XYZ file of C-alpha atoms in Angstrom:
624
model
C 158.453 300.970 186.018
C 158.120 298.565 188.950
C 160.209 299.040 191.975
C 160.194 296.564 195.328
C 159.113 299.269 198.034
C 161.336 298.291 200.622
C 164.469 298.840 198.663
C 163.098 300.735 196.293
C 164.966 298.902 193.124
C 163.334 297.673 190.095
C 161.493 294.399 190.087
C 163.315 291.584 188.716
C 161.674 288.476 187.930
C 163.026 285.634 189.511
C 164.901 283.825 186.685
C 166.613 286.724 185.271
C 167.390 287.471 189.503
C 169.037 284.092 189.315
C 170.850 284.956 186.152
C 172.525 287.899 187.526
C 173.377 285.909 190.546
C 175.066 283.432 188.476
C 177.233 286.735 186.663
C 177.824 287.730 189.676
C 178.824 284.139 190.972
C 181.971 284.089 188.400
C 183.527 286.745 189.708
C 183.767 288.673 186.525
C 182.868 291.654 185.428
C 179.316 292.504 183.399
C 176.636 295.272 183.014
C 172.942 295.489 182.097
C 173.252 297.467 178.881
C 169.504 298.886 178.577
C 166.182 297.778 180.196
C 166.670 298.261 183.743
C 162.453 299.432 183.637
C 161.308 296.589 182.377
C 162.713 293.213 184.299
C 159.689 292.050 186.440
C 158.252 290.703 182.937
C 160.636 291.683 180.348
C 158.272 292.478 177.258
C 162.067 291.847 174.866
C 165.599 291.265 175.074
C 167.531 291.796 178.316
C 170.891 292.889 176.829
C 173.752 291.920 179.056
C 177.509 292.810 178.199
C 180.064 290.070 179.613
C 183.868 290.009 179.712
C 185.074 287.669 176.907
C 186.754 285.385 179.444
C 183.011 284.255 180.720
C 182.278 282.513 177.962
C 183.856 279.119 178.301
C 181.451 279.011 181.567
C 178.222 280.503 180.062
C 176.358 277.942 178.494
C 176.728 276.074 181.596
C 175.733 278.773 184.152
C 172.465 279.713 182.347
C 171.822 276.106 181.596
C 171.734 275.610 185.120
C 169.180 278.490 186.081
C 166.663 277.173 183.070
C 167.694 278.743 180.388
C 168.619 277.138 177.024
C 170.881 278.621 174.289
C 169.930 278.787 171.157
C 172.687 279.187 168.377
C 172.337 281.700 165.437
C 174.893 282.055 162.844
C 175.525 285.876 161.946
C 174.935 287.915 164.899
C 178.422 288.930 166.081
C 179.175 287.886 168.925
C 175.277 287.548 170.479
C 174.668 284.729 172.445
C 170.734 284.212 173.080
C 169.673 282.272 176.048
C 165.446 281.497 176.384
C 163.283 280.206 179.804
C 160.230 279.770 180.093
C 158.173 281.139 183.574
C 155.282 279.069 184.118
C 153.503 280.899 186.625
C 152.983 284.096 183.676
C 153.383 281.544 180.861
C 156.161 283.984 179.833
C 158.990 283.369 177.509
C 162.212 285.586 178.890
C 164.912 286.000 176.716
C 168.403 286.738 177.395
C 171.145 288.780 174.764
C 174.416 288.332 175.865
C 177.383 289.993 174.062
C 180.809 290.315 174.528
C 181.567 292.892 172.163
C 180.018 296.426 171.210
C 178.883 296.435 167.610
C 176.221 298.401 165.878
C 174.305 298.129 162.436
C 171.982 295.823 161.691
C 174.540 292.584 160.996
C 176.970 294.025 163.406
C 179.351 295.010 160.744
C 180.779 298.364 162.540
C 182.572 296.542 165.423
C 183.918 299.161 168.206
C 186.754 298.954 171.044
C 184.242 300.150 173.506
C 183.299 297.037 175.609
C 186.406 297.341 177.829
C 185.989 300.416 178.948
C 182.592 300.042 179.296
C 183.062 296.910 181.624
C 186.012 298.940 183.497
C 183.447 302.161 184.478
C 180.509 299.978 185.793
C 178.255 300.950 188.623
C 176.106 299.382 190.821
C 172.482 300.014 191.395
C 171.280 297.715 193.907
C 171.756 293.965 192.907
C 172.448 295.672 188.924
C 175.573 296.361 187.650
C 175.003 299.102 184.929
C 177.136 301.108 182.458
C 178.301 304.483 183.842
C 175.555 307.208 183.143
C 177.766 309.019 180.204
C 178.204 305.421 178.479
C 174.246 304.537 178.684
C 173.241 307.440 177.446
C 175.491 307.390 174.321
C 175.312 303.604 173.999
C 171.104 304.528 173.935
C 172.029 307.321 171.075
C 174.170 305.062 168.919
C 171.993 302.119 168.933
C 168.775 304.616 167.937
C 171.199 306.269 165.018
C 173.222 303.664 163.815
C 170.935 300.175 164.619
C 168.035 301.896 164.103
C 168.667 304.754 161.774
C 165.868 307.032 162.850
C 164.141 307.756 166.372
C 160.821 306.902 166.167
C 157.649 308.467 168.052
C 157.517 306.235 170.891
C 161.321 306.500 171.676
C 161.568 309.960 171.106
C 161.237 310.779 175.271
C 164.053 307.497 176.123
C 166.425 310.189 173.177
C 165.868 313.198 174.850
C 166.663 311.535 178.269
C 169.828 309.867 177.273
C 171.160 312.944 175.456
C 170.387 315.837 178.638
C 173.003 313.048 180.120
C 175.329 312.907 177.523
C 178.012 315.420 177.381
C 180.789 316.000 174.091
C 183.351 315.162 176.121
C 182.801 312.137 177.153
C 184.730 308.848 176.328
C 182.505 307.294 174.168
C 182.075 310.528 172.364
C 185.354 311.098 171.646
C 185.271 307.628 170.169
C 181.838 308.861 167.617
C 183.965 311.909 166.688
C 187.213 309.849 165.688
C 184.596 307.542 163.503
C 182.038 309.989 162.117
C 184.637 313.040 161.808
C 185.111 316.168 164.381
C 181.952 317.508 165.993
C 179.721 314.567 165.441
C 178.744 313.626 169.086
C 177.584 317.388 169.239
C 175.717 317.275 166.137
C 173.531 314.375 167.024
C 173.225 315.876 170.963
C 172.187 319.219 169.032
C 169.684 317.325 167.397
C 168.129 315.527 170.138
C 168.213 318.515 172.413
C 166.554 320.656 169.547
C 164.087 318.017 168.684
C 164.860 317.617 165.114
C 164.012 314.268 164.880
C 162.762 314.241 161.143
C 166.615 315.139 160.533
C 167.601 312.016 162.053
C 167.413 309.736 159.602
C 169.784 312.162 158.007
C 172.010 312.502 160.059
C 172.579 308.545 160.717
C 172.972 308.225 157.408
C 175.584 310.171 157.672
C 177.158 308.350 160.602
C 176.590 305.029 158.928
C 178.644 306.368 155.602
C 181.331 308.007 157.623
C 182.287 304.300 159.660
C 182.125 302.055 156.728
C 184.299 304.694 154.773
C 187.221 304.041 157.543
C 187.133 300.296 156.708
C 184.711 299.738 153.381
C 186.253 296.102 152.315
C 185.698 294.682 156.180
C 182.789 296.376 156.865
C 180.859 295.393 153.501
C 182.056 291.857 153.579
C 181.442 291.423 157.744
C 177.958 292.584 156.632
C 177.814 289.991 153.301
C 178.872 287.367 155.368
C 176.733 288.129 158.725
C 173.578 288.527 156.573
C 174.230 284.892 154.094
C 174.804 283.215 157.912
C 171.103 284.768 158.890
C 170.326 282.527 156.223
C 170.904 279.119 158.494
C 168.048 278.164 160.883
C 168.529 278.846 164.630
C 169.383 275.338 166.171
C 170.007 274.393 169.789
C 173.145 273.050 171.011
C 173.920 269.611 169.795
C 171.337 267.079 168.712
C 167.194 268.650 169.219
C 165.220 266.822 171.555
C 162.064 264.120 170.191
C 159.164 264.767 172.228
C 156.292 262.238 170.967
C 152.927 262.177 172.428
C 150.684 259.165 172.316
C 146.689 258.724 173.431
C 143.555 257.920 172.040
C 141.913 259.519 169.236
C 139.947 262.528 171.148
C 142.891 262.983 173.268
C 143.763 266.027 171.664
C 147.096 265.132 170.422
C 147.419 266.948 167.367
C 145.685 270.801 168.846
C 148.484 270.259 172.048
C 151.491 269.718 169.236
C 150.397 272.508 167.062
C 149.885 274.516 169.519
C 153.117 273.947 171.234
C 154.964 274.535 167.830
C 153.038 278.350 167.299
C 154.279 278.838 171.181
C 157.977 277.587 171.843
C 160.395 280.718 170.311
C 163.029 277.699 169.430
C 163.274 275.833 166.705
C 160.440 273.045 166.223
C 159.602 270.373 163.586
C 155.950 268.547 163.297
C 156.077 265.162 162.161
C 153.345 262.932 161.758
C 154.218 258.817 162.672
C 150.406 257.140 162.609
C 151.281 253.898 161.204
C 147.595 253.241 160.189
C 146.134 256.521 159.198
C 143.546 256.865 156.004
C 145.679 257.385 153.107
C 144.191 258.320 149.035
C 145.665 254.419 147.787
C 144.500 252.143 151.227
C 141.437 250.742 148.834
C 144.157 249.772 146.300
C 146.631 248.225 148.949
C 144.476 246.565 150.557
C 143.941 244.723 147.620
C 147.860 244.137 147.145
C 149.381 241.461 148.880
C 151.259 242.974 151.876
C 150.156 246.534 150.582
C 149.221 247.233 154.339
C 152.566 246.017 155.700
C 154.263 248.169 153.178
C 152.645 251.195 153.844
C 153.326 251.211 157.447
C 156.967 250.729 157.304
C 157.326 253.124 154.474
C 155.804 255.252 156.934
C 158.333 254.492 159.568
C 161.315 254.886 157.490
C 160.006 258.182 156.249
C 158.898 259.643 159.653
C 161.855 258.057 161.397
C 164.383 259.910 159.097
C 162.530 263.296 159.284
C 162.591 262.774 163.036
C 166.060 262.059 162.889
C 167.144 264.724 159.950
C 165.785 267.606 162.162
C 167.541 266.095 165.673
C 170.553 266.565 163.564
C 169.587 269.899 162.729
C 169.267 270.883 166.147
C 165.582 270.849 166.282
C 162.770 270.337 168.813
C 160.917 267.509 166.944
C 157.077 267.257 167.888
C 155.921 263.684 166.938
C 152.481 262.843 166.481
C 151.790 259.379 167.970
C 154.854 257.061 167.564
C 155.994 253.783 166.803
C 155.245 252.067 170.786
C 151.842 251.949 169.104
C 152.509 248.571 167.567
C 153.167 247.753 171.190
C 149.581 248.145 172.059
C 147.253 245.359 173.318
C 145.515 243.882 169.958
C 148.030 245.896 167.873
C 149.439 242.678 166.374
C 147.276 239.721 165.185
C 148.040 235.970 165.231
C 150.008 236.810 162.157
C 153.705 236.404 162.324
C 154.474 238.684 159.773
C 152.517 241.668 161.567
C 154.757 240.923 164.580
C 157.749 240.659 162.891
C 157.020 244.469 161.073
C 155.635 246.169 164.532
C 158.963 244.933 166.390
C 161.056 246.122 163.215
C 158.884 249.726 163.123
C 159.520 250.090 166.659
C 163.076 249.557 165.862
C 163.689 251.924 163.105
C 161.675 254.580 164.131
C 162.968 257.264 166.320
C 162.788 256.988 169.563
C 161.525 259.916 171.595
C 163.813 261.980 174.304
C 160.616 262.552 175.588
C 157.164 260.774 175.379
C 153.749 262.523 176.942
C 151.007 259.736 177.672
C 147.526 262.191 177.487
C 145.339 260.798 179.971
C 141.768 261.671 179.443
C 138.924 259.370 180.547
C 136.754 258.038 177.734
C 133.427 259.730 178.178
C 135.171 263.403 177.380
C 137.292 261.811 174.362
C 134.239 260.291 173.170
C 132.493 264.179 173.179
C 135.295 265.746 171.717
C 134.909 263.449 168.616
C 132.032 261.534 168.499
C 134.174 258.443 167.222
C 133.907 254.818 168.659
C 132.285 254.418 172.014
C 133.175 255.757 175.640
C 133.727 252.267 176.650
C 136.069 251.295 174.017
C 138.245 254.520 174.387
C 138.453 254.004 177.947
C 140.052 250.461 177.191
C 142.503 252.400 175.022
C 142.538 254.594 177.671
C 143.895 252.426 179.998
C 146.198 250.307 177.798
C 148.581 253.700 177.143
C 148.782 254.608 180.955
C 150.160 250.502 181.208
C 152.345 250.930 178.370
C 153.549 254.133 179.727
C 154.717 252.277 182.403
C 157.238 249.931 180.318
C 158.478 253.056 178.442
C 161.700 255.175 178.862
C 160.913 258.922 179.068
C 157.441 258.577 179.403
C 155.030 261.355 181.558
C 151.763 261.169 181.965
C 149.454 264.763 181.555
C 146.166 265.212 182.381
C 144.802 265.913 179.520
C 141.075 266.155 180.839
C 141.181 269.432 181.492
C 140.730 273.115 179.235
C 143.317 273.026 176.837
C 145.339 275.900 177.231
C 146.200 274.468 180.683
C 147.032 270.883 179.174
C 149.933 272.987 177.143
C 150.816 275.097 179.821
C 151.879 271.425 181.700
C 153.125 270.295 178.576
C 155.247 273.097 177.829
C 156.918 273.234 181.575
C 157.176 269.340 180.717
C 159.079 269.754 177.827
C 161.548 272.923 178.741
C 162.091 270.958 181.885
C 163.388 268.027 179.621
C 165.735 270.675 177.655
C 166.892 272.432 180.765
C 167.287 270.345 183.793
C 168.296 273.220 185.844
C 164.722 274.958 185.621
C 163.729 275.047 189.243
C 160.626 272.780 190.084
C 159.276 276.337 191.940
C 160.450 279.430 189.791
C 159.078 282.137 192.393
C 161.779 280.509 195.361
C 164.577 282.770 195.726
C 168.236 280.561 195.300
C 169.002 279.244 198.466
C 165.700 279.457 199.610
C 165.662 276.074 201.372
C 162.155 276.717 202.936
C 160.481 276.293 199.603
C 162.484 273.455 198.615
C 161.043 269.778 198.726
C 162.863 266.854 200.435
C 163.681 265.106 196.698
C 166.676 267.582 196.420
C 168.558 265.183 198.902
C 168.806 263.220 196.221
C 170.842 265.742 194.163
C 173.517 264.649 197.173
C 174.080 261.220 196.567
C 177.717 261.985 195.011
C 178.400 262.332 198.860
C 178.743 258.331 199.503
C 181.133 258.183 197.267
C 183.974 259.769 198.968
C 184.521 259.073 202.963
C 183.454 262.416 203.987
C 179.902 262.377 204.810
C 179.778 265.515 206.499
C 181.992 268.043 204.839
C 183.091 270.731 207.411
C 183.477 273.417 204.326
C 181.769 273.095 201.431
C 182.711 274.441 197.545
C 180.549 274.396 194.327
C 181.244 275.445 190.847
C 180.027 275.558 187.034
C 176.365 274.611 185.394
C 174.793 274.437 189.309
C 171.387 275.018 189.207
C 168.996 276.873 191.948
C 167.763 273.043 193.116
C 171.430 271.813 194.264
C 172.862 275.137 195.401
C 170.054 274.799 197.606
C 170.268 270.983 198.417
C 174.266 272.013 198.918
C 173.345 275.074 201.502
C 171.080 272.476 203.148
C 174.786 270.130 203.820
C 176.470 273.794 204.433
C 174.664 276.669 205.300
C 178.700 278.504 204.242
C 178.974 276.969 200.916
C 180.663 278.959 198.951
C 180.696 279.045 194.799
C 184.559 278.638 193.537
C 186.347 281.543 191.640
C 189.871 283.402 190.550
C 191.361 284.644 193.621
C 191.277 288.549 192.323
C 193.131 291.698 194.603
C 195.505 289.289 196.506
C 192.292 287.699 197.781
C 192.740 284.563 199.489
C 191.051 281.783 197.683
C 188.106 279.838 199.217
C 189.555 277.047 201.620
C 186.899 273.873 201.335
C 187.111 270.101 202.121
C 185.084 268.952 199.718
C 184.059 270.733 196.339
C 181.499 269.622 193.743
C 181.931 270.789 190.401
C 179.202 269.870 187.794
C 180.285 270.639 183.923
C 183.189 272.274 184.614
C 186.144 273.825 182.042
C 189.495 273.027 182.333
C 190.274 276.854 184.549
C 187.605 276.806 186.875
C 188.977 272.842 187.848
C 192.452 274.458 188.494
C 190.526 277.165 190.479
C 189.052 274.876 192.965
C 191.638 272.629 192.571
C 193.714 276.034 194.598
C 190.762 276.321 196.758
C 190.500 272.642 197.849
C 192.369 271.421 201.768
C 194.916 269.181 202.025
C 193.461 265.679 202.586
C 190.336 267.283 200.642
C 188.452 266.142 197.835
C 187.354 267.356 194.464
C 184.100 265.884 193.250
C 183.718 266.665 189.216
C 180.105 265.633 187.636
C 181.744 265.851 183.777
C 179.859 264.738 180.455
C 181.695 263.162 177.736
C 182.063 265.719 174.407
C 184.994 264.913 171.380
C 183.647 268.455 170.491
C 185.145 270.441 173.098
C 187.963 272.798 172.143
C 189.841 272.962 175.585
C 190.097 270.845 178.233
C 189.569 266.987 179.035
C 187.142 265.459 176.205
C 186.283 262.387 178.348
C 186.505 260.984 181.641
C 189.780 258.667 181.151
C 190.732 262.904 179.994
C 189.159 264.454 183.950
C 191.350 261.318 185.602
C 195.075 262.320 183.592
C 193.876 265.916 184.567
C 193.462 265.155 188.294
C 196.370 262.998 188.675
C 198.760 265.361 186.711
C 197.247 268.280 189.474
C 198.271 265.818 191.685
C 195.412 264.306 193.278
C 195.476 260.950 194.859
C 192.899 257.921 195.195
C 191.248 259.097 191.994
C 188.243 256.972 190.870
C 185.161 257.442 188.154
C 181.939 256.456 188.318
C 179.490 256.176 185.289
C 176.068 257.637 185.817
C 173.888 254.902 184.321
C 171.340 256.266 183.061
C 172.383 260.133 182.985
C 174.083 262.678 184.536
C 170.450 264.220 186.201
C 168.575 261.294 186.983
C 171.615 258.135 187.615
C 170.034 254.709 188.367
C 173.187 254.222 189.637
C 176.820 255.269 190.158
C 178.762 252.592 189.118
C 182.869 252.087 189.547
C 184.292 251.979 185.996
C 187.562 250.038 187.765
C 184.694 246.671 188.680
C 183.976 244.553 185.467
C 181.328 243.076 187.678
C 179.496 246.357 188.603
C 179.858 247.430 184.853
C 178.466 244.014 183.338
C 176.014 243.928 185.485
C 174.298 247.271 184.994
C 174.699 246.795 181.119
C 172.471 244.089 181.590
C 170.184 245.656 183.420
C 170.015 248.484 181.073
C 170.000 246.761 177.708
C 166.651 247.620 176.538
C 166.242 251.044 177.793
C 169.388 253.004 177.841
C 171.894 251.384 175.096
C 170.108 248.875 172.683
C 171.557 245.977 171.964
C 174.482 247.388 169.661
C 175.308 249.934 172.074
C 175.755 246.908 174.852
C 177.974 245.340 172.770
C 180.073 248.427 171.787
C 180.217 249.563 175.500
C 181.318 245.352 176.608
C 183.808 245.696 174.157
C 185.552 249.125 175.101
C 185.286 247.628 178.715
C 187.187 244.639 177.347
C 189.987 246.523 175.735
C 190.113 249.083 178.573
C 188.518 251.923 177.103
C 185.216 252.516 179.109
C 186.294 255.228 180.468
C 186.433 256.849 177.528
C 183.212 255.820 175.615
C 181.216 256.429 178.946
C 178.966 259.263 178.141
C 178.450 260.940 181.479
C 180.024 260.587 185.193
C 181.547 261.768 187.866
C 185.418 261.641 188.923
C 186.448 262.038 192.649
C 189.834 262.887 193.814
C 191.811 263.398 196.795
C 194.779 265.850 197.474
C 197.237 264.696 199.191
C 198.162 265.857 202.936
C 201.590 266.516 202.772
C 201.357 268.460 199.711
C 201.118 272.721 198.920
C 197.958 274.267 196.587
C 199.036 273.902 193.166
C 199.782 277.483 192.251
């Protein structure tokens, strides 16, 4: 165990710090269920119980601290969120539950996280289960997860049961399951040191619960363990990260060794147009055998690319189609022109593309292949093209390669999670480390007439960067939440909510002064099961709560890096950055989809991401 020695209380690393900050931030209640030893590197799960009513907020809270959800089928109601810490290259993992449930496809489903939640402590900046519900938490999950207590947790057993007591709540509970006297029977045991009788004696226990309810507890198991059967996906569509460079670069040992790293789901696909294949000496000989082969090799690449996306998928793409795009990739031939423009059009494009820069001489004694003067031409033609492509980062690749996938993997899980703080040991709010860029995370400020709020409010998915770029504009802010206790709500002129659901909006909507505004950064999602779907949906929601002046703004090119934020209400301002996007956000068919919604007065709803800005009216009381 690791404790700070000026407080005395366990080490927490930074990002799983900022994680319990953002619990803390909603104003409801959780607890640390185990693991309160091991949180300045956490060597496995941290296992954090959450009221249910958290949940529409989650994704968006963690999101916003660096850490990514990934969605698997048949684990109750688990929820696992993953970050990566660059400075210890360490993947941290987050289990977040809402419910109590033991066995191993959380088939025996308890009434225990209530209570649990209700008789919470605190132990420095840790809110932990009351020392009676640990301990017998710890002894259920051994007996009835586990089903025996091996060597190495035989001292954590002993521990939790000299705390544990037979009359204690969650005991009571084991002996109304497993039949009269069974908390003392497995205390007896542990005391005694029996432990060869405790696989035993969870048998026992594990007969006893699925006897009170065999048909659900047999076919919640069935059913749990056939989901297990479904990959883990992320959220949504995966991301396309492709990586171009010269042969030597290194391409193929970064990719493979990013797949063996990332704990998400990953896909390798392979998109060299003009790789050695067994049948080149036979197509060569074919009229437009060559051609043929490289767009069969698009299509098929493209469509794995795109098959896995769908599957939720972090797709690793070796080399890409912007190779036809290359400097002597097309010759005078109109035909070869006409196929690289169509492979860069049907292949996928990457979220994501990594330009390896490495100067000739080294790529020429990695491989021995060409010369040092000819890969340096290469060389330089990629770091031009990366200049002309969306997405596009440039590594240096030059050096040893476990640091070349170190960058690439902070690349990448930046790209995922935009909220991952640029420096992961700054504390939030810590505007000393923080570099002048994050001003830049305030440019939603010119569009409202308040430059200089007196009282600033901030709510949902905000991430360490802009809390602290919002402290910087008001050292007060204050994150919106329920007013709990008769509590007065926050009173702010201007609040900024990024992502938010439908009751946190009403919350700051209560919170906000008259003559105030509310400033919502909203994405656009048919998907969601509450709340506004679009941002024609956020508009009808702020005008029904009454706001005035309301206005939206589309964020051209995204919601995290904007171009610009343009006024959906001006067909000018709209037209014009359509054209200036065409070939790098929307495509040409996407330009003419998103002219004609403008046309028939629908932008606002096929506008992916924006923000909508309102203004409550002087005269007028808090909505309720």
């Amino acid at each position: 165990m690791t404790a700070d020695p000026r407080t005395g209380q366990p080490d927490v690393h930074p990002t799983v710090a900022r994680a319990f900050h953002a619990l803390d931030g909603t104003g409801l209640p959780w607890v640390l269920l185990r693991g309160e030893d091991d949180l300045a590197a956490p060597s496995g799960d941290v296992d954090i119980l959450v009221a249910p009513e958290m949940l529409p907020a989650l994704d968006g809270l963690m999101n916003g601290i660096g850490l990514c959800r990934v969605r698997a089928t048949g684990h109750g109601s688990h929820r696992f969120y993953f970050g990566y810490a660059e400075s210890g290259e360490l993947w941290l993992k987050l289990d977040i539950v809402t419910e109590i449930s033991f066995g191993p496809f959380q088939q025996w489903r308890t009434p225990l996280a209530p209570g649990c939640l209700e008789r919470r402590v605190r132990n420095g900046g840790l809110w932990m289960p009351a020392p009676p519900d640990q301990a017998w938490l710890q002894l259920l999950h051994l007996a009835l997860d586990k089903g025996e207590i091996q060597p190495q947790r035989k001292e954590t057993a002993q521990a939790a049961a000299a705390v544990a007591s037979p009359g204690d709540r969650i005991a009571q509970y084991l002996d109304q399951r497993g039949g009269a006297g069974a908390a003392t029977q497995l205390l007896e045991l542990v005391r005694s040191g029996r432990f060869d009788d405790a696989p035993a004696m969870a048998a026992r226990l594990r007969s006893d619960w699925t006897a009170a309810a065999p048909l659900r507890t047999q076919s919640l198991a069935l059913a749990n363990r056939a989901l297990r059967q479904l990959s883990p996906r992320l959220p949504g569509r995966g991301l396309v990260v492709g990586v171009m460079a010269p042969d030597g670069a290194g391409k193929t040992t970064l990719l493979h060794g990013l797949r063996a790293e990332f704990p998400i789901p990953t896909a390798y696909v392979y998109m060299g147009l003009w790789g050695a294949g067994p049948w080149d000496a036979w197509l060569h000989r074919v009229p437009g055998g060559r051609t043929t082969k490289k767009m069969f090799r698009v299509l098929k690449g493209g469509m794995a690319a795109r098959y896995h996306r769908f599957r939720g998928r972090v797709v690793l793409m070796d080399r890409v189609a912007y190779d036809a795009l290359l400097p002597g990739a097309a010759d005078s031939k109109a035909k070869t022109g006409l196929s690289n423009a169509l492979a860069v059009r049907l292949a996928a494009a990457p979220d994501l593309l990594l330009i390896l820069d490495v100067p000739g001489e080294v790529m020429f004694t990695r491989k021995g292949e060409h010369t040092a003067e000819i890969l340096e031409k290469w060389r330089q033609s990629y770091l031009q093209l990366a200049d002309r492509l969306p997405g596009s980062r440039i590594l240096d690749a030059g050096q040893p390669q476990h640091l070349v996938q170190r960058l690439a993997t902070k690349t990448v899980w930046g790209s995922m999670c935009p909220g991952t703080p640029e420096n992961p040991e700054a504390a939030p709010g810590d505007a000393a480390a923080l570099s002048l860029h994050l001003w830049r995370l305030l440019d939603w400020r010119f569009l409202l007439p308040v430059l200089q709020p007196r009282s600033v409010g901030y709510g949902g998915a905000v991430g360490p960067d802009l809390m602290a770029a919002l402290h910087l504009l008001d050292p007060g802010a204050v994150r919106i939440q329920s007013p709990r206790d008769g509590t007065p709500a926050a009173s702010c002129e201007v609040v900024l909510l990024r992502e938010p659901a439908l009751p946190l909006f009403e919350d700051a909507a209560a919170a906000v002064q008259p003559g105030g505004w509310i400033c919502a950064q909203v994405k656009r999602s048919f998907l969601r099961r509450s709340g506004p779907r679009t941002l024609a949906g956020w508009k009808r929601t702020f005008e029904r709560h009454g706001f005035e002046d309301v206005s939206v703004y589309w964020h051209a090119t995204s919601l995290d890096s904007p171009g610009r934020l343009v006024p959906t209400a001006s067909s000018t301002a709209v037209l014009d950055t359509l054209s200036l996007h065409q070939g790098v956000r929307f495509g040409l068919a996407k330009a003419v989809m998103a002219r004609l919604a403008l046309m028939v007065r629908l932008f606002d709803v096929a506008v992916p991401e924006g923000t909508v800005t309102g203004r409550r009216p002087e005269n007028r009381e808090r909505p309720a």
